[in-house]
Amino acid sequence: MKDLAGKHIVLGLTGGIACYKSAELCRLMIKAGATVQVVMTAAAEHFMTAVSMQALSQRPVALSQWDAREANNMAHINLSRAADACLIAPCSADFIAKLAQGQSDDLLSLMCLARPVDQVPLLLAPAMNREMWAHPATQRNLAQVAADGAVVLGVGVGEQACGETGDGRMLEPHELLDDLIAFFQPKVLAGQRVLITAGPTYEAIDPVRGITNLSSGKMGFAIARAAREAGADVTLVAGPVSLPTPRGVQRIDVRSASNMLSAVTLHAPEARVFIATAAVADWRPDVASEQKIKKDGSGQTPALRFVENPDILATLAQSARARSGDLYCVGFAAESHDLLANAQAKRLRKGVPLLVGNIGPATFGQDDNALLLVEEQGTEEFARDSKLALARRLIASIADRIRD
Ligand code: C5P
């Protein structure tokens, strides 16, 4: 299932060099399953041709409210009534000012004013020079359009077309796509804080070697994204993985199990939900050599001794019980066989209300998975699907449980 399947989006372009990014954004939205109707202002046409946007969207671009091809000659009404959302990207300072005032002397601003405010959300991706962005007039207008119900998606920071550096760049197309997808997800965890561990841990033997495992972190990162999409404030404590941080998620990179426990302990007191997906190493070398252990040619192997790592999940679950259970803890079990029996036993051993089982070798590094939810009351199977789709279902289940 594509993330924007069935959604009809009006993509409005206003005047700005960031129009070049809107071509890619249009492509990404269509790849995600949306139908896209492009509307361009006259200023936007200085930066991007309507021909390019028509080719990418597969639809004629709407340019004028006087286009006689509209049977009722009411393009502003027809466009806004058909849309599931209007996304203005790039949204210029001038266009924000027009929205704030309710001006409507071109098709795009007219359409924004004519849209049914409660039914057709308006999302804005501002793009402008940093001084224009910081100007009190722009900030005042933004506050006004937000108060009038528009969703302001924020701006990027960095080098600008003018050569200056600062706030005001339009977000990248993939960021806008993720924000749009997130916008349509139900906000079942609005206002809740969720703490997640993900990835493997790395236990040093010496400065250049260590013990780790094949966990990719993909399931935990997908859950972090799904929790954020559901409106939660998400902290993701990640072992060494090279995955991109999901939009809006606060990420803390750690290496060893001990580092992971410290980070988690610090953030647990504010959290409502803790989801442990990390494949924490069971043991670590009792001492990590400060210098590289050398091979001396004698054929002797180093005598490594191990100590057990702290069980992060069990530790948190125990302290949550001690604090009368205000932290809902969820564990994962990667098994190679007897998933149900192993997951049930692990749930009891860890002392958590919900344990999610999966077959480790069938999911490590993959983009899909199948889950078995095990609770005291019974079990539920989530059939094989993408990790993100499963993560969204899991988040919905967790939201149900903490609401009860
Ligand atoms: O005991 P096992 O490693 O199979 O348990 C898996 C579950 O416990 C996962 O949720 C994992 O993140 C968590 N865990 C932990 N700290 C450990 C070991 C496992 O949080 N030291």
Short mmCIF file of C-alpha atoms and ligand atoms in Angstrom, two decimals:
data_model
loop_
_atom_site.label_atom_id
_atom_site.label_comp_id
_atom_site.label_asym_id
_atom_site.label_seq_id
_atom_site.Cartn_x
_atom_site.Cartn_y
_atom_site.Cartn_z
CA MET A 1 0.00 0.00 0.00
CA LYS A 2 1.45 3.35 -1.03
CA ASP A 3 1.50 6.01 1.66
CA LEU A 4 -0.50 8.61 -0.31
CA ALA A 5 -2.80 6.18 -2.16
CA GLY A 6 -6.20 7.74 -2.81
CA LYS A 7 -5.07 11.26 -1.90
CA HIS A 8 -5.57 14.15 -4.28
CA ILE A 9 -3.15 16.96 -3.58
CA VAL A 10 -3.14 20.47 -5.00
CA LEU A 11 0.50 21.49 -5.23
CA GLY A 12 0.79 25.27 -5.41
CA LEU A 13 4.01 26.90 -6.62
CA THR A 14 4.75 30.55 -5.90
CA GLY A 15 7.72 32.64 -6.95
CA GLY A 16 11.07 31.40 -5.68
CA ILE A 17 14.18 29.58 -6.80
CA ALA A 18 13.04 26.61 -4.70
CA CYS A 19 10.55 25.84 -7.50
CA TYR A 20 13.24 23.51 -8.86
CA LYS A 21 12.68 21.29 -5.81
CA SER A 22 8.93 21.19 -6.44
CA ALA A 23 9.47 19.18 -9.61
CA GLU A 24 11.06 16.40 -7.55
CA LEU A 25 8.41 16.79 -4.85
CA CYS A 26 5.68 16.30 -7.45
CA ARG A 27 7.38 13.11 -8.65
CA LEU A 28 7.75 11.78 -5.11
CA MET A 29 4.09 12.45 -4.29
CA ILE A 30 2.97 10.59 -7.40
CA LYS A 31 5.31 7.70 -6.62
CA ALA A 32 3.72 7.58 -3.17
CA GLY A 33 0.31 7.06 -4.82
CA ALA A 34 -1.17 10.58 -4.84
CA THR A 35 -2.76 12.36 -7.76
CA VAL A 36 -1.33 15.86 -8.03
CA GLN A 37 -2.90 18.98 -9.51
CA VAL A 38 -0.34 21.73 -9.92
CA VAL A 39 -1.34 25.39 -9.65
CA MET A 40 1.29 28.04 -10.40
CA THR A 41 1.38 31.78 -9.86
CA ALA A 42 2.77 34.08 -12.57
CA ALA A 43 5.90 34.57 -10.43
CA ALA A 44 6.43 30.81 -10.19
CA GLU A 45 6.46 30.61 -13.99
CA HIS A 46 9.64 32.71 -14.00
CA PHE A 47 11.41 29.86 -12.17
CA MET A 48 9.79 26.72 -13.58
CA THR A 49 7.79 26.05 -16.72
CA ALA A 50 4.23 24.80 -16.57
CA VAL A 51 5.27 22.29 -19.26
CA SER A 52 7.69 20.58 -16.85
CA MET A 53 5.11 20.42 -14.09
CA GLN A 54 2.47 19.11 -16.50
CA ALA A 55 4.78 16.36 -17.70
CA LEU A 56 5.56 15.33 -14.10
CA SER A 57 2.00 15.56 -12.78
CA GLN A 58 0.41 14.19 -15.96
CA ARG A 59 -2.21 16.96 -15.79
CA PRO A 60 -2.47 20.44 -17.31
CA VAL A 61 -1.25 23.02 -14.80
CA ALA A 62 -3.85 25.53 -13.58
CA LEU A 63 -2.54 29.05 -14.16
CA SER A 64 -5.44 31.49 -14.31
CA GLN A 65 -8.87 31.97 -12.82
CA TRP A 66 -9.96 33.20 -16.25
CA ASP A 67 -9.25 29.85 -17.97
CA ALA A 68 -12.36 29.44 -20.13
CA ARG A 69 -11.88 25.66 -20.36
CA GLU A 70 -13.41 25.28 -16.90
CA ALA A 71 -17.09 24.61 -17.72
CA ASN A 72 -18.37 26.75 -14.86
CA ASN A 73 -15.42 29.16 -15.07
CA MET A 74 -14.78 28.62 -11.36
CA ALA A 75 -11.36 26.99 -11.22
CA HIS A 76 -10.84 28.20 -7.63
CA ILE A 77 -13.96 26.33 -6.45
CA ASN A 78 -13.39 23.18 -8.51
CA LEU A 79 -9.73 22.84 -7.48
CA SER A 80 -10.30 23.35 -3.78
CA ARG A 81 -13.37 21.08 -3.52
CA ALA A 82 -11.52 18.15 -5.14
CA ALA A 83 -8.44 18.29 -2.88
CA ASP A 84 -7.61 16.23 0.21
CA ALA A 85 -4.98 18.87 0.98
CA CYS A 86 -3.33 21.92 -0.61
CA LEU A 87 0.43 22.14 -0.26
CA ILE A 88 2.08 25.42 -1.23
CA ALA A 89 5.75 24.69 -1.97
CA PRO A 90 7.56 26.97 -2.31
CA CYS A 91 5.48 29.48 -0.39
CA SER A 92 6.99 32.96 -0.83
CA ALA A 93 6.95 35.77 1.75
CA ASP A 94 4.59 37.64 -0.55
CA PHE A 95 2.19 34.72 -0.75
CA ILE A 96 2.17 34.33 3.05
CA ALA A 97 1.32 38.04 3.30
CA LYS A 98 -1.54 37.55 0.85
CA LEU A 99 -2.88 34.59 2.80
CA ALA A 100 -2.67 36.54 6.05
CA GLN A 101 -4.78 39.31 4.52
CA GLY A 102 -7.15 37.11 2.57
CA GLN A 103 -6.09 38.70 -0.71
CA SER A 104 -7.24 36.79 -3.75
CA ASP A 105 -6.15 38.44 -6.98
CA ASP A 106 -4.64 35.32 -8.58
CA LEU A 107 -5.90 31.76 -8.95
CA LEU A 108 -3.78 30.20 -6.17
CA SER A 109 -4.59 32.76 -3.46
CA LEU A 110 -8.22 32.78 -4.58
CA MET A 111 -8.34 29.00 -4.30
CA CYS A 112 -6.81 29.12 -0.78
CA LEU A 113 -9.42 31.64 0.31
CA ALA A 114 -12.25 29.68 -1.29
CA ARG A 115 -11.32 26.31 0.22
CA PRO A 116 -13.57 24.89 2.95
CA VAL A 117 -11.23 25.51 5.90
CA ASP A 118 -12.48 22.54 7.96
CA GLN A 119 -12.27 20.01 5.15
CA VAL A 120 -9.27 20.95 3.03
CA PRO A 121 -6.08 21.46 5.02
CA LEU A 122 -3.56 24.01 3.81
CA LEU A 123 0.13 23.17 4.29
CA LEU A 124 2.84 25.74 3.66
CA ALA A 125 6.51 25.15 2.85
CA PRO A 126 8.04 28.63 3.10
CA ALA A 127 11.12 29.50 1.05
CA MET A 128 12.95 32.80 1.15
CA ASN A 129 16.11 34.69 2.02
CA ARG A 130 17.04 34.56 5.71
CA GLU A 131 16.43 38.29 6.27
CA MET A 132 12.99 38.01 4.71
CA TRP A 133 12.28 34.97 6.89
CA ALA A 134 13.42 36.73 10.07
CA HIS A 135 11.58 39.98 9.27
CA PRO A 136 8.88 40.77 11.84
CA ALA A 137 6.32 41.23 9.05
CA THR A 138 6.90 37.68 7.79
CA GLN A 139 6.80 36.19 11.29
CA ARG A 140 3.65 38.18 12.06
CA ASN A 141 1.99 36.95 8.87
CA LEU A 142 3.03 33.36 9.59
CA ALA A 143 1.55 33.54 13.07
CA GLN A 144 -1.67 34.85 11.52
CA VAL A 145 -1.96 32.14 8.86
CA ALA A 146 -1.21 29.47 11.49
CA ALA A 147 -3.94 30.96 13.69
CA ASP A 148 -6.24 30.78 10.68
CA GLY A 149 -5.59 27.02 10.45
CA ALA A 150 -2.68 26.64 8.02
CA VAL A 151 0.03 24.12 8.85
CA VAL A 152 3.45 25.75 8.54
CA LEU A 153 5.99 23.02 7.81
CA GLY A 154 9.06 24.99 8.79
CA VAL A 155 12.21 25.79 6.85
CA GLY A 156 15.67 24.37 6.41
CA VAL A 157 18.93 26.00 7.39
CA GLY A 158 21.96 26.40 5.18
CA GLU A 159 23.39 28.03 2.09
CA GLN A 160 20.91 30.11 0.14
CA ALA A 161 20.72 30.93 -3.56
CA CYS A 162 21.70 34.54 -2.75
CA GLY A 163 24.97 33.32 -1.22
CA GLU A 164 23.95 34.02 2.36
CA THR A 165 23.62 31.31 4.98
CA GLY A 166 20.77 30.92 7.44
CA ASP A 167 17.12 29.94 7.93
CA GLY A 168 14.64 30.11 5.10
CA ARG A 169 15.55 27.39 2.61
CA MET A 170 12.63 25.29 1.51
CA LEU A 171 12.68 21.83 3.10
CA GLU A 172 14.00 19.10 0.81
CA PRO A 173 11.45 17.22 -1.32
CA HIS A 174 11.83 13.98 0.68
CA GLU A 175 11.31 15.92 3.92
CA LEU A 176 8.16 17.55 2.59
CA LEU A 177 6.92 14.17 1.39
CA ASP A 178 7.47 12.65 4.84
CA ASP A 179 5.70 15.62 6.48
CA LEU A 180 2.74 15.26 4.12
CA ILE A 181 2.49 11.50 4.77
CA ALA A 182 2.73 12.13 8.52
CA PHE A 183 0.02 14.77 8.28
CA PHE A 184 -2.50 12.15 7.13
CA GLN A 185 -1.70 9.65 9.90
CA PRO A 186 -4.12 9.50 12.85
CA LYS A 187 -2.73 11.37 15.86
CA VAL A 188 -3.31 8.53 18.32
CA LEU A 189 -0.28 9.41 20.46
CA ALA A 190 -0.67 13.21 20.42
CA GLY A 191 1.19 14.76 23.32
CA GLN A 192 2.69 11.46 24.56
CA ARG A 193 6.41 10.91 25.06
CA VAL A 194 7.82 7.72 23.59
CA LEU A 195 11.30 6.35 24.23
CA ILE A 196 12.73 3.76 21.84
CA THR A 197 15.97 1.78 21.62
CA ALA A 198 17.15 0.50 18.25
CA GLY A 199 20.06 -1.16 16.47
CA PRO A 200 22.87 -3.28 17.85
CA THR A 201 25.30 -2.36 20.59
CA TYR A 202 29.07 -2.45 20.19
CA GLU A 203 31.17 -3.77 23.04
CA ALA A 204 34.82 -2.83 22.70
CA ILE A 205 37.59 -5.42 23.05
CA ASP A 206 40.27 -2.85 22.34
CA PRO A 207 40.36 0.53 20.49
CA VAL A 208 39.91 -1.11 17.08
CA ARG A 209 37.88 -4.26 17.72
CA GLY A 210 34.62 -5.14 19.34
CA ILE A 211 31.62 -7.43 19.53
CA THR A 212 28.39 -6.50 17.79
CA ASN A 213 25.56 -8.18 15.88
CA LEU A 214 23.63 -7.97 12.62
CA SER A 215 20.68 -5.88 13.81
CA SER A 216 20.00 -3.22 11.16
CA GLY A 217 17.89 -0.98 13.41
CA LYS A 218 15.24 -0.73 10.68
CA MET A 219 12.32 -1.96 12.82
CA GLY A 220 13.13 0.44 15.66
CA PHE A 221 13.59 3.37 13.27
CA ALA A 222 10.26 2.53 11.60
CA ILE A 223 8.57 2.50 15.02
CA ALA A 224 10.16 5.86 15.88
CA ARG A 225 8.81 7.29 12.63
CA ALA A 226 5.35 5.81 13.19
CA ALA A 227 5.22 7.16 16.76
CA ARG A 228 6.20 10.62 15.54
CA GLU A 229 3.61 10.46 12.75
CA ALA A 230 1.06 9.61 15.45
CA GLY A 231 1.89 12.89 17.21
CA ALA A 232 4.26 11.62 19.91
CA ASP A 233 7.37 13.35 21.16
CA VAL A 234 9.94 10.67 20.30
CA THR A 235 13.43 10.01 21.67
CA LEU A 236 15.32 7.33 19.78
CA VAL A 237 18.41 5.86 21.45
CA ALA A 238 20.33 4.24 18.62
CA GLY A 239 23.28 1.89 18.63
CA PRO A 240 25.77 2.11 15.74
CA VAL A 241 23.67 2.14 12.55
CA SER A 242 23.84 4.36 9.49
CA LEU A 243 20.11 4.94 9.03
CA PRO A 244 18.74 8.46 8.53
CA THR A 245 16.91 9.94 11.54
CA PRO A 246 13.13 10.00 10.99
CA ARG A 247 11.66 13.54 10.68
CA GLY A 248 11.02 15.23 13.99
CA VAL A 249 12.61 12.50 16.10
CA GLN A 250 15.23 13.33 18.73
CA ARG A 251 18.08 10.84 18.21
CA ILE A 252 20.77 9.95 20.72
CA ASP A 253 23.63 7.85 19.35
CA VAL A 254 25.25 5.39 21.73
CA ARG A 255 27.72 2.55 21.37
CA SER A 256 27.67 0.08 24.25
CA ALA A 257 24.87 -1.42 26.32
CA SER A 258 26.06 0.62 29.31
CA ASN A 259 25.86 3.85 27.26
CA MET A 260 22.39 2.81 26.08
CA LEU A 261 21.22 2.16 29.65
CA SER A 262 22.50 5.60 30.78
CA ALA A 263 20.71 7.42 27.94
CA VAL A 264 17.50 5.49 28.51
CA THR A 265 17.57 6.01 32.28
CA LEU A 266 17.97 9.74 31.73
CA HIS A 267 14.92 10.01 29.47
CA ALA A 268 12.62 7.38 30.99
CA PRO A 269 11.15 9.57 33.76
CA GLU A 270 9.32 11.78 31.21
CA ALA A 271 8.26 8.91 28.94
CA ARG A 272 4.82 7.28 28.82
CA VAL A 273 5.90 4.42 26.54
CA PHE A 274 9.21 2.56 26.27
CA ILE A 275 9.77 0.29 23.27
CA ALA A 276 12.95 -1.78 23.36
CA THR A 277 13.84 -2.98 19.87
CA ALA A 278 17.62 -2.83 20.28
CA ALA A 279 19.58 -6.04 19.93
CA VAL A 280 21.67 -5.42 23.01
CA ALA A 281 24.80 -7.55 23.28
CA ASP A 282 24.32 -10.08 26.09
CA TRP A 283 27.94 -9.90 27.19
CA ARG A 284 30.88 -7.52 26.97
CA PRO A 285 34.58 -8.09 27.57
CA ASP A 286 35.19 -7.49 31.27
CA VAL A 287 37.91 -4.97 30.41
CA ALA A 288 38.40 -3.16 27.13
CA SER A 289 42.15 -3.00 26.49
CA GLU A 290 43.34 0.59 26.18
CA GLN A 291 45.79 -0.44 23.48
CA LYS A 292 45.33 -2.65 20.46
CA ILE A 293 45.93 -6.27 21.45
CA LYS A 294 48.85 -7.45 19.28
CA LYS A 295 49.40 -10.80 17.66
CA ASP A 296 52.90 -11.78 18.82
CA GLY A 297 53.55 -14.71 16.45
CA SER A 298 53.49 -17.32 19.21
CA GLY A 299 50.09 -18.67 18.11
CA GLN A 300 48.63 -17.73 21.53
CA THR A 301 45.11 -16.29 21.43
CA PRO A 302 44.08 -13.56 23.85
CA ALA A 303 42.23 -14.76 26.93
CA LEU A 304 39.01 -12.76 26.76
CA ARG A 305 36.70 -12.84 29.75
CA PHE A 306 33.12 -11.65 29.56
CA VAL A 307 30.65 -10.11 31.95
CA GLU A 308 26.90 -9.90 31.44
CA ASN A 309 25.43 -6.61 30.21
CA PRO A 310 22.60 -4.93 32.10
CA ASP A 311 19.15 -5.88 30.82
CA ILE A 312 17.85 -2.44 29.86
CA LEU A 313 14.25 -3.50 29.30
CA ALA A 314 13.97 -5.55 32.50
CA THR A 315 15.61 -2.74 34.48
CA LEU A 316 13.15 -0.14 33.19
CA ALA A 317 10.15 -2.41 33.56
CA GLN A 318 11.13 -3.09 37.15
CA SER A 319 11.55 0.57 38.06
CA ALA A 320 8.27 1.39 36.27
CA ARG A 321 6.50 -1.21 38.44
CA ALA A 322 8.16 0.33 41.48
CA ARG A 323 6.72 3.70 40.41
CA SER A 324 3.25 2.11 40.07
CA GLY A 325 3.40 1.44 36.34
CA ASP A 326 3.25 4.83 34.65
CA LEU A 327 5.67 3.65 31.92
CA TYR A 328 4.18 1.18 29.44
CA CYS A 329 7.05 -1.13 28.42
CA VAL A 330 7.19 -3.10 25.19
CA GLY A 331 9.87 -5.70 24.46
CA PHE A 332 10.92 -7.45 21.29
CA ALA A 333 12.07 -11.02 20.86
CA ALA A 334 14.03 -12.16 17.83
CA GLU A 335 13.79 -15.93 17.81
CA SER A 336 14.81 -18.63 15.36
CA HIS A 337 12.08 -21.15 16.34
CA ASP A 338 9.13 -21.74 18.73
CA LEU A 339 8.21 -18.07 18.51
CA LEU A 340 5.08 -18.21 20.64
CA ALA A 341 6.53 -20.22 23.53
CA ASN A 342 9.75 -18.21 23.55
CA ALA A 343 7.92 -14.88 23.38
CA GLN A 344 5.53 -15.83 26.17
CA ALA A 345 8.42 -16.90 28.39
CA LYS A 346 10.36 -13.73 27.56
CA ARG A 347 7.39 -11.50 28.38
CA LEU A 348 7.23 -12.96 31.87
CA ARG A 349 10.98 -12.90 32.34
CA LYS A 350 11.21 -9.23 31.35
CA GLY A 351 8.11 -8.28 33.35
CA VAL A 352 6.45 -6.32 30.51
CA PRO A 353 2.78 -6.16 29.49
CA LEU A 354 3.52 -6.55 25.76
CA LEU A 355 6.20 -8.59 24.01
CA VAL A 356 6.52 -8.52 20.23
CA GLY A 357 8.02 -11.63 18.66
CA ASN A 358 9.60 -11.96 15.24
CA ILE A 359 11.75 -14.53 13.51
CA GLY A 360 15.22 -12.96 13.61
CA PRO A 361 16.94 -14.56 10.62
CA ALA A 362 13.88 -13.78 8.44
CA THR A 363 13.93 -10.07 9.25
CA PHE A 364 17.49 -8.92 9.98
CA GLY A 365 18.36 -6.22 7.46
CA GLN A 366 15.09 -6.66 5.53
CA ASP A 367 12.48 -4.00 4.82
CA ASP A 368 9.62 -6.26 5.81
CA ASN A 369 8.75 -8.43 8.77
CA ALA A 370 5.90 -10.31 10.48
CA LEU A 371 5.02 -9.77 14.14
CA LEU A 372 3.39 -11.73 16.93
CA LEU A 373 2.04 -9.61 19.79
CA VAL A 374 2.00 -11.52 23.07
CA GLU A 375 0.17 -10.28 26.15
CA GLU A 376 -1.29 -11.83 29.27
CA GLN A 377 -4.76 -11.82 27.66
CA GLY A 378 -3.72 -13.50 24.40
CA THR A 379 -1.86 -13.05 21.15
CA GLU A 380 -2.32 -11.22 17.86
CA GLU A 381 -0.52 -11.84 14.57
CA PHE A 382 0.49 -9.09 12.15
CA ALA A 383 1.06 -10.77 8.78
CA ARG A 384 4.16 -10.01 6.70
CA ASP A 385 4.25 -6.39 5.58
CA SER A 386 6.69 -3.50 5.33
CA LYS A 387 8.32 -2.58 8.65
CA LEU A 388 6.72 0.87 8.46
CA ALA A 389 3.21 -0.54 7.96
CA LEU A 390 3.75 -2.95 10.87
CA ALA A 391 5.17 -0.13 13.00
CA ARG A 392 2.03 1.97 12.38
CA ARG A 393 -0.20 -0.97 13.40
CA LEU A 394 1.90 -1.56 16.50
CA ILE A 395 1.71 2.11 17.49
CA ALA A 396 -2.08 2.04 17.06
CA SER A 397 -2.23 -1.07 19.31
CA ILE A 398 -0.04 0.57 21.96
CA ALA A 399 -2.18 3.73 21.83
CA ASP A 400 -5.28 1.57 22.46
CA ARG A 401 -3.65 -0.07 25.44
CA ILE A 402 -2.49 3.10 27.18
CA ARG A 403 -5.90 4.68 26.64
CA ASP A 404 -7.69 1.85 28.50
O1 C5P B 1 16.83 -11.41 26.27
P1 C5P B 1 16.66 -10.89 24.87
O2 C5P B 1 17.89 -10.16 24.38
O3 C5P B 1 16.21 -11.90 23.89
O4 C5P B 1 15.48 -9.82 25.01
C1 C5P B 1 15.06 -9.04 23.95
C2 C5P B 1 14.35 -7.80 24.46
O5 C5P B 1 15.01 -7.26 25.60
C3 C5P B 1 14.40 -6.69 23.44
O6 C5P B 1 13.27 -5.86 23.65
C4 C5P B 1 15.70 -5.99 23.78
O7 C5P B 1 15.72 -4.67 23.30
C5 C5P B 1 15.69 -6.05 25.29
N1 C5P B 1 17.01 -6.14 25.89
C6 C5P B 1 17.50 -5.10 26.65
N2 C5P B 1 18.73 -5.20 27.26
C7 C5P B 1 19.45 -6.33 27.17
C8 C5P B 1 18.97 -7.39 26.40
C9 C5P B 1 17.76 -7.27 25.77
O8 C5P B 1 16.83 -4.06 26.73
N3 C5P B 1 20.62 -6.41 27.77
#
